[in-house]
Amino acid sequence: MQITPSILNADFARLGAEIARIPSADWIHVDVMDNHFVPNLTFGASMVEALARATETPLDAHLMIEDADRHAPAYVEAGCASVTFHVEAAKAPIRLAREIRAKGARASMALKPATPIEPYEDMLAELDMVLLMTVEPGFGGQRFLDLVLPKIRRTRTLLDSYGVQAWLQVDGGVSLETIGRCAEAGADVFVAGSAVYSADDPDAMVNALRDRAAEASSTA
């Protein structure tokens, strides 16, 4: 069980210090938004490069941007250890996943809540991670969509049936109240933004979330 706090809910004026508050995090989740694919604007490759210099915790870039085929490789070059592109924004997702891997990062494919996994099952072996959005992408602090839970289960079944070792990540509304349901359904990597950074002790929340997920997974 891995916890990947999103800095979308952190204080943008002091991101280095905000990352230092969560030393137990497995990854740092960086939400890159272009105000076109989603109605919000956040970071670019230059900011990501600066963040990579400020922490030894690996960066997990989630690209909510148009023309992912052209822009995604730049985030590997900026220092990200994992780069996630939205399949809805990729014209050649297999080629893009292979390019990200060839540059030395983990390749991940994200799907919006209404995008089914089944049309992409033949390319699962090309991926290191599948990200299922449990809210509509674009803003932090949204309520978890339980309707995605069956898709988490179907994706886990597909990964297992093909013998694919890819991680299964969920992002959106993850908290102590919802993470257990995600873990029970088969997720093993969890993005949590507001749950972490609204806590009095963000690092303690990281550990509490991991423990809750592990407990739910062991009893599934």
mmCIF file of C-alpha atoms in Angstrom:
data_model
loop_
_atom_site.group_PDB
_atom_site.id
_atom_site.type_symbol
_atom_site.label_atom_id
_atom_site.label_comp_id
_atom_site.label_asym_id
_atom_site.label_seq_id
_atom_site.Cartn_x
_atom_site.Cartn_y
_atom_site.Cartn_z
ATOM 1 C CA MET A 1 0.000 0.000 0.000
ATOM 2 C CA GLN A 2 1.519 3.302 -1.118
ATOM 3 C CA ILE A 3 0.351 6.804 -0.211
ATOM 4 C CA THR A 4 0.978 9.624 -2.677
ATOM 5 C CA PRO A 5 -0.035 12.995 -1.228
ATOM 6 C CA SER A 6 -1.138 15.581 -3.763
ATOM 7 C CA ILE A 7 0.423 19.012 -3.344
ATOM 8 C CA LEU A 8 -2.621 20.542 -5.055
ATOM 9 C CA ASN A 9 -3.917 21.183 -1.534
ATOM 10 C CA ALA A 10 -0.611 22.428 -0.158
ATOM 11 C CA ASP A 11 0.526 26.032 0.235
ATOM 12 C CA PHE A 12 1.886 26.933 -3.211
ATOM 13 C CA ALA A 13 4.008 29.727 -1.747
ATOM 14 C CA ARG A 14 6.104 27.236 0.250
ATOM 15 C CA LEU A 15 5.965 23.942 -1.609
ATOM 16 C CA GLY A 16 9.425 22.799 -0.536
ATOM 17 C CA ALA A 17 8.462 23.168 3.119
ATOM 18 C CA GLU A 18 5.085 21.532 2.491
ATOM 19 C CA ILE A 19 6.750 18.471 0.990
ATOM 20 C CA ALA A 20 9.114 18.325 3.968
ATOM 21 C CA ARG A 21 6.059 17.929 6.228
ATOM 22 C CA ILE A 22 5.294 14.468 4.766
ATOM 23 C CA PRO A 23 8.535 12.450 5.020
ATOM 24 C CA SER A 24 6.578 9.169 5.217
ATOM 25 C CA ALA A 25 5.027 9.670 1.762
ATOM 26 C CA ASP A 26 5.946 7.053 -0.833
ATOM 27 C CA TRP A 27 5.600 9.544 -3.691
ATOM 28 C CA ILE A 28 4.705 13.201 -4.190
ATOM 29 C CA HIS A 29 1.741 13.603 -6.556
ATOM 30 C CA VAL A 30 2.010 16.662 -8.802
ATOM 31 C CA ASP A 31 -1.211 17.632 -10.585
ATOM 32 C CA VAL A 32 -0.359 19.353 -13.871
ATOM 33 C CA MET A 33 -3.396 21.143 -15.345
ATOM 34 C CA ASP A 34 -3.536 23.294 -18.475
ATOM 35 C CA ASN A 35 -6.956 25.012 -18.216
ATOM 36 C CA HIS A 36 -7.983 23.216 -21.425
ATOM 37 C CA PHE A 37 -8.284 19.489 -20.688
ATOM 38 C CA VAL A 38 -9.579 20.496 -17.256
ATOM 39 C CA PRO A 39 -10.867 23.901 -16.084
ATOM 40 C CA ASN A 40 -7.913 24.717 -13.853
ATOM 41 C CA LEU A 41 -4.304 25.851 -14.255
ATOM 42 C CA THR A 42 -1.470 24.681 -12.007
ATOM 43 C CA PHE A 43 2.128 23.649 -12.656
ATOM 44 C CA GLY A 44 4.376 23.287 -15.676
ATOM 45 C CA ALA A 45 7.588 21.411 -16.345
ATOM 46 C CA SER A 46 9.778 24.201 -14.936
ATOM 47 C CA MET A 47 8.030 24.072 -11.573
ATOM 48 C CA VAL A 48 8.275 20.290 -11.531
ATOM 49 C CA GLU A 49 12.002 20.511 -12.209
ATOM 50 C CA ALA A 50 12.389 22.852 -9.229
ATOM 51 C CA LEU A 51 10.405 20.475 -7.015
ATOM 52 C CA ALA A 52 12.584 17.551 -8.079
ATOM 53 C CA ARG A 53 15.621 19.449 -6.802
ATOM 54 C CA ALA A 54 13.878 20.188 -3.492
ATOM 55 C CA THR A 55 13.096 16.605 -2.416
ATOM 56 C CA GLU A 56 14.448 13.085 -2.549
ATOM 57 C CA THR A 57 10.908 11.645 -2.539
ATOM 58 C CA PRO A 58 10.083 10.592 -6.113
ATOM 59 C CA LEU A 59 7.629 12.729 -8.060
ATOM 60 C CA ASP A 60 4.503 11.260 -9.644
ATOM 61 C CA ALA A 61 3.264 13.685 -12.323
ATOM 62 C CA HIS A 62 -0.426 13.475 -13.237
ATOM 63 C CA LEU A 63 -0.855 15.279 -16.544
ATOM 64 C CA MET A 64 -4.358 16.641 -17.001
ATOM 65 C CA ILE A 65 -3.397 18.335 -20.235
ATOM 66 C CA GLU A 66 -4.209 18.294 -23.918
ATOM 67 C CA ASP A 67 -1.729 16.892 -26.446
ATOM 68 C CA ALA A 68 -0.194 14.529 -23.914
ATOM 69 C CA ASP A 69 1.807 12.802 -26.664
ATOM 70 C CA ARG A 70 3.874 15.953 -27.224
ATOM 71 C CA HIS A 71 4.232 17.210 -23.654
ATOM 72 C CA ALA A 72 4.522 14.128 -21.414
ATOM 73 C CA PRO A 73 8.193 13.283 -22.168
ATOM 74 C CA ALA A 74 9.262 16.712 -20.881
ATOM 75 C CA TYR A 75 8.141 15.716 -17.392
ATOM 76 C CA VAL A 76 10.502 12.760 -17.359
ATOM 77 C CA GLU A 77 13.289 15.138 -18.348
ATOM 78 C CA ALA A 78 12.165 17.486 -15.540
ATOM 79 C CA GLY A 79 12.860 14.748 -12.994
ATOM 80 C CA CYS A 80 9.614 12.804 -12.515
ATOM 81 C CA ALA A 81 9.995 9.116 -11.688
ATOM 82 C CA SER A 82 6.426 8.402 -12.827
ATOM 83 C CA VAL A 83 4.405 10.174 -15.510
ATOM 84 C CA THR A 84 0.673 9.670 -15.932
ATOM 85 C CA PHE A 85 -1.138 10.717 -19.102
ATOM 86 C CA HIS A 86 -4.893 10.684 -19.641
ATOM 87 C CA VAL A 87 -5.924 8.193 -22.292
ATOM 88 C CA GLU A 88 -8.630 10.663 -23.329
ATOM 89 C CA ALA A 89 -5.864 13.123 -24.278
ATOM 90 C CA ALA A 90 -3.433 10.701 -25.971
ATOM 91 C CA LYS A 91 -3.568 9.990 -29.693
ATOM 92 C CA ALA A 92 -1.076 7.096 -29.512
ATOM 93 C CA PRO A 93 -1.096 5.826 -25.914
ATOM 94 C CA ILE A 94 1.043 2.737 -26.515
ATOM 95 C CA ARG A 95 3.741 4.731 -28.252
ATOM 96 C CA LEU A 96 3.616 7.352 -25.499
ATOM 97 C CA ALA A 97 3.890 4.755 -22.712
ATOM 98 C CA ARG A 98 6.908 3.229 -24.433
ATOM 99 C CA GLU A 99 8.543 6.632 -24.845
ATOM 100 C CA ILE A 100 8.079 7.461 -21.156
ATOM 101 C CA ARG A 101 9.572 4.107 -20.178
ATOM 102 C CA ALA A 102 12.457 4.509 -22.621
ATOM 103 C CA LYS A 103 13.353 7.810 -20.955
ATOM 104 C CA GLY A 104 13.578 6.039 -17.586
ATOM 105 C CA ALA A 105 10.257 6.749 -15.838
ATOM 106 C CA ARG A 106 7.273 4.615 -14.946
ATOM 107 C CA ALA A 107 4.459 4.985 -17.472
ATOM 108 C CA SER A 108 0.921 5.369 -16.185
ATOM 109 C CA MET A 109 -2.435 5.781 -17.908
ATOM 110 C CA ALA A 110 -5.314 7.673 -16.267
ATOM 111 C CA LEU A 111 -9.018 7.301 -16.932
ATOM 112 C CA LYS A 112 -11.834 9.691 -16.027
ATOM 113 C CA PRO A 113 -14.710 8.225 -13.996
ATOM 114 C CA ALA A 114 -16.896 7.588 -17.061
ATOM 115 C CA THR A 115 -14.118 6.079 -19.214
ATOM 116 C CA PRO A 116 -14.271 2.263 -19.188
ATOM 117 C CA ILE A 117 -11.122 0.189 -18.744
ATOM 118 C CA GLU A 118 -12.126 -2.638 -21.094
ATOM 119 C CA PRO A 119 -11.183 -0.959 -24.422
ATOM 120 C CA TYR A 120 -7.603 -0.677 -23.139
ATOM 121 C CA GLU A 121 -7.090 -4.110 -21.627
ATOM 122 C CA ASP A 122 -4.810 -5.199 -24.474
ATOM 123 C CA MET A 123 -2.286 -2.451 -23.608
ATOM 124 C CA LEU A 124 -2.095 -3.062 -19.860
ATOM 125 C CA ALA A 125 1.248 -4.820 -20.246
ATOM 126 C CA GLU A 126 2.663 -1.553 -21.634
ATOM 127 C CA LEU A 127 1.964 0.229 -18.352
ATOM 128 C CA ASP A 128 3.537 0.434 -14.917
ATOM 129 C CA MET A 129 0.404 1.893 -13.344
ATOM 130 C CA VAL A 130 -3.260 2.529 -14.087
ATOM 131 C CA LEU A 131 -4.861 5.569 -12.449
ATOM 132 C CA LEU A 132 -8.629 5.538 -11.988
ATOM 133 C CA MET A 133 -10.097 8.934 -11.156
ATOM 134 C CA THR A 134 -12.643 8.740 -8.356
ATOM 135 C CA VAL A 135 -13.731 12.348 -8.974
ATOM 136 C CA GLU A 136 -13.957 14.392 -12.147
ATOM 137 C CA PRO A 137 -10.426 15.750 -12.714
ATOM 138 C CA GLY A 138 -9.718 19.435 -12.280
ATOM 139 C CA PHE A 139 -10.111 20.425 -8.635
ATOM 140 C CA GLY A 140 -9.129 19.110 -5.229
ATOM 141 C CA GLY A 141 -11.490 18.562 -2.332
ATOM 142 C CA GLN A 142 -14.263 16.829 -4.271
ATOM 143 C CA ARG A 143 -16.422 14.040 -2.853
ATOM 144 C CA PHE A 144 -15.456 10.462 -3.640
ATOM 145 C CA LEU A 145 -17.561 8.768 -6.354
ATOM 146 C CA ASP A 146 -18.572 5.310 -5.170
ATOM 147 C CA LEU A 147 -19.716 4.492 -8.703
ATOM 148 C CA VAL A 148 -16.043 3.958 -9.642
ATOM 149 C CA LEU A 149 -15.620 1.057 -7.199
ATOM 150 C CA PRO A 150 -16.889 -1.583 -9.692
ATOM 151 C CA LYS A 151 -14.355 -0.290 -12.244
ATOM 152 C CA ILE A 152 -11.574 -0.648 -9.675
ATOM 153 C CA ARG A 153 -12.596 -4.279 -9.188
ATOM 154 C CA ARG A 154 -12.778 -4.926 -12.935
ATOM 155 C CA THR A 155 -9.370 -3.337 -13.481
ATOM 156 C CA ARG A 156 -7.803 -5.435 -10.723
ATOM 157 C CA THR A 157 -9.329 -8.554 -12.263
ATOM 158 C CA LEU A 158 -7.918 -7.649 -15.678
ATOM 159 C CA LEU A 159 -4.443 -6.927 -14.304
ATOM 160 C CA ASP A 160 -4.413 -10.232 -12.463
ATOM 161 C CA SER A 161 -5.803 -12.235 -15.377
ATOM 162 C CA TYR A 162 -3.103 -10.900 -17.720
ATOM 163 C CA GLY A 163 -0.382 -11.345 -15.105
ATOM 164 C CA VAL A 164 0.451 -7.636 -15.277
ATOM 165 C CA GLN A 165 2.402 -6.255 -12.316
ATOM 166 C CA ALA A 166 1.193 -2.685 -12.826
ATOM 167 C CA TRP A 167 0.075 -0.729 -9.775
ATOM 168 C CA LEU A 168 -3.540 0.386 -9.497
ATOM 169 C CA GLN A 169 -3.869 3.970 -8.283
ATOM 170 C CA VAL A 170 -6.986 5.895 -7.269
ATOM 171 C CA ASP A 171 -7.216 9.667 -7.074
ATOM 172 C CA GLY A 172 -10.036 11.842 -5.750
ATOM 173 C CA GLY A 173 -11.813 12.085 -2.430
ATOM 174 C CA VAL A 174 -9.462 9.599 -0.760
ATOM 175 C CA SER A 175 -9.719 9.828 3.038
ATOM 176 C CA LEU A 176 -9.851 7.622 6.099
ATOM 177 C CA GLU A 177 -13.539 7.113 5.311
ATOM 178 C CA THR A 178 -13.045 6.000 1.677
ATOM 179 C CA ILE A 179 -9.591 4.450 1.360
ATOM 180 C CA GLY A 180 -10.676 1.117 2.802
ATOM 181 C CA ARG A 181 -13.298 0.642 0.085
ATOM 182 C CA CYS A 182 -10.706 1.372 -2.585
ATOM 183 C CA ALA A 183 -8.181 -1.059 -1.108
ATOM 184 C CA GLU A 184 -10.813 -3.753 -0.727
ATOM 185 C CA ALA A 185 -11.719 -3.282 -4.409
ATOM 186 C CA GLY A 186 -8.089 -3.827 -5.450
ATOM 187 C CA ALA A 187 -6.294 -0.467 -5.460
ATOM 188 C CA ASP A 188 -2.788 -0.343 -3.989
ATOM 189 C CA VAL A 189 -1.636 3.250 -4.591
ATOM 190 C CA PHE A 190 -3.675 6.149 -3.188
ATOM 191 C CA VAL A 191 -3.555 9.863 -3.942
ATOM 192 C CA ALA A 192 -4.750 11.987 -1.036
ATOM 193 C CA GLY A 193 -4.647 15.757 -1.056
ATOM 194 C CA SER A 194 -7.061 17.545 1.240
ATOM 195 C CA ALA A 195 -7.146 14.613 3.689
ATOM 196 C CA VAL A 196 -3.393 14.984 4.216
ATOM 197 C CA TYR A 197 -2.895 18.726 4.121
ATOM 198 C CA SER A 198 -5.990 19.590 6.161
ATOM 199 C CA ALA A 199 -4.789 17.327 8.986
ATOM 200 C CA ASP A 200 -3.082 18.793 12.052
ATOM 201 C CA ASP A 201 -0.195 16.392 11.410
ATOM 202 C CA PRO A 202 0.022 15.626 7.667
ATOM 203 C CA ASP A 203 2.668 12.934 8.091
ATOM 204 C CA ALA A 204 0.658 11.117 10.742
ATOM 205 C CA MET A 205 -2.269 11.152 8.310
ATOM 206 C CA VAL A 206 -0.076 9.587 5.613
ATOM 207 C CA ASN A 207 0.689 6.693 7.951
ATOM 208 C CA ALA A 208 -2.915 6.396 9.117
ATOM 209 C CA LEU A 209 -4.133 6.170 5.533
ATOM 210 C CA ARG A 210 -1.552 3.493 4.707
ATOM 211 C CA ASP A 211 -2.543 1.475 7.779
ATOM 212 C CA ARG A 212 -6.240 1.735 6.939
ATOM 213 C CA ALA A 213 -5.612 0.584 3.365
ATOM 214 C CA ALA A 214 -3.446 -2.336 4.476
ATOM 215 C CA GLU A 215 -6.062 -3.450 6.987
ATOM 216 C CA ALA A 216 -8.839 -3.358 4.370
ATOM 217 C CA SER A 217 -6.728 -5.182 1.795
ATOM 218 C CA SER A 218 -5.819 -7.970 4.219
ATOM 219 C CA THR A 219 -9.455 -8.662 5.012
ATOM 220 C CA ALA A 220 -10.710 -8.433 1.410
#
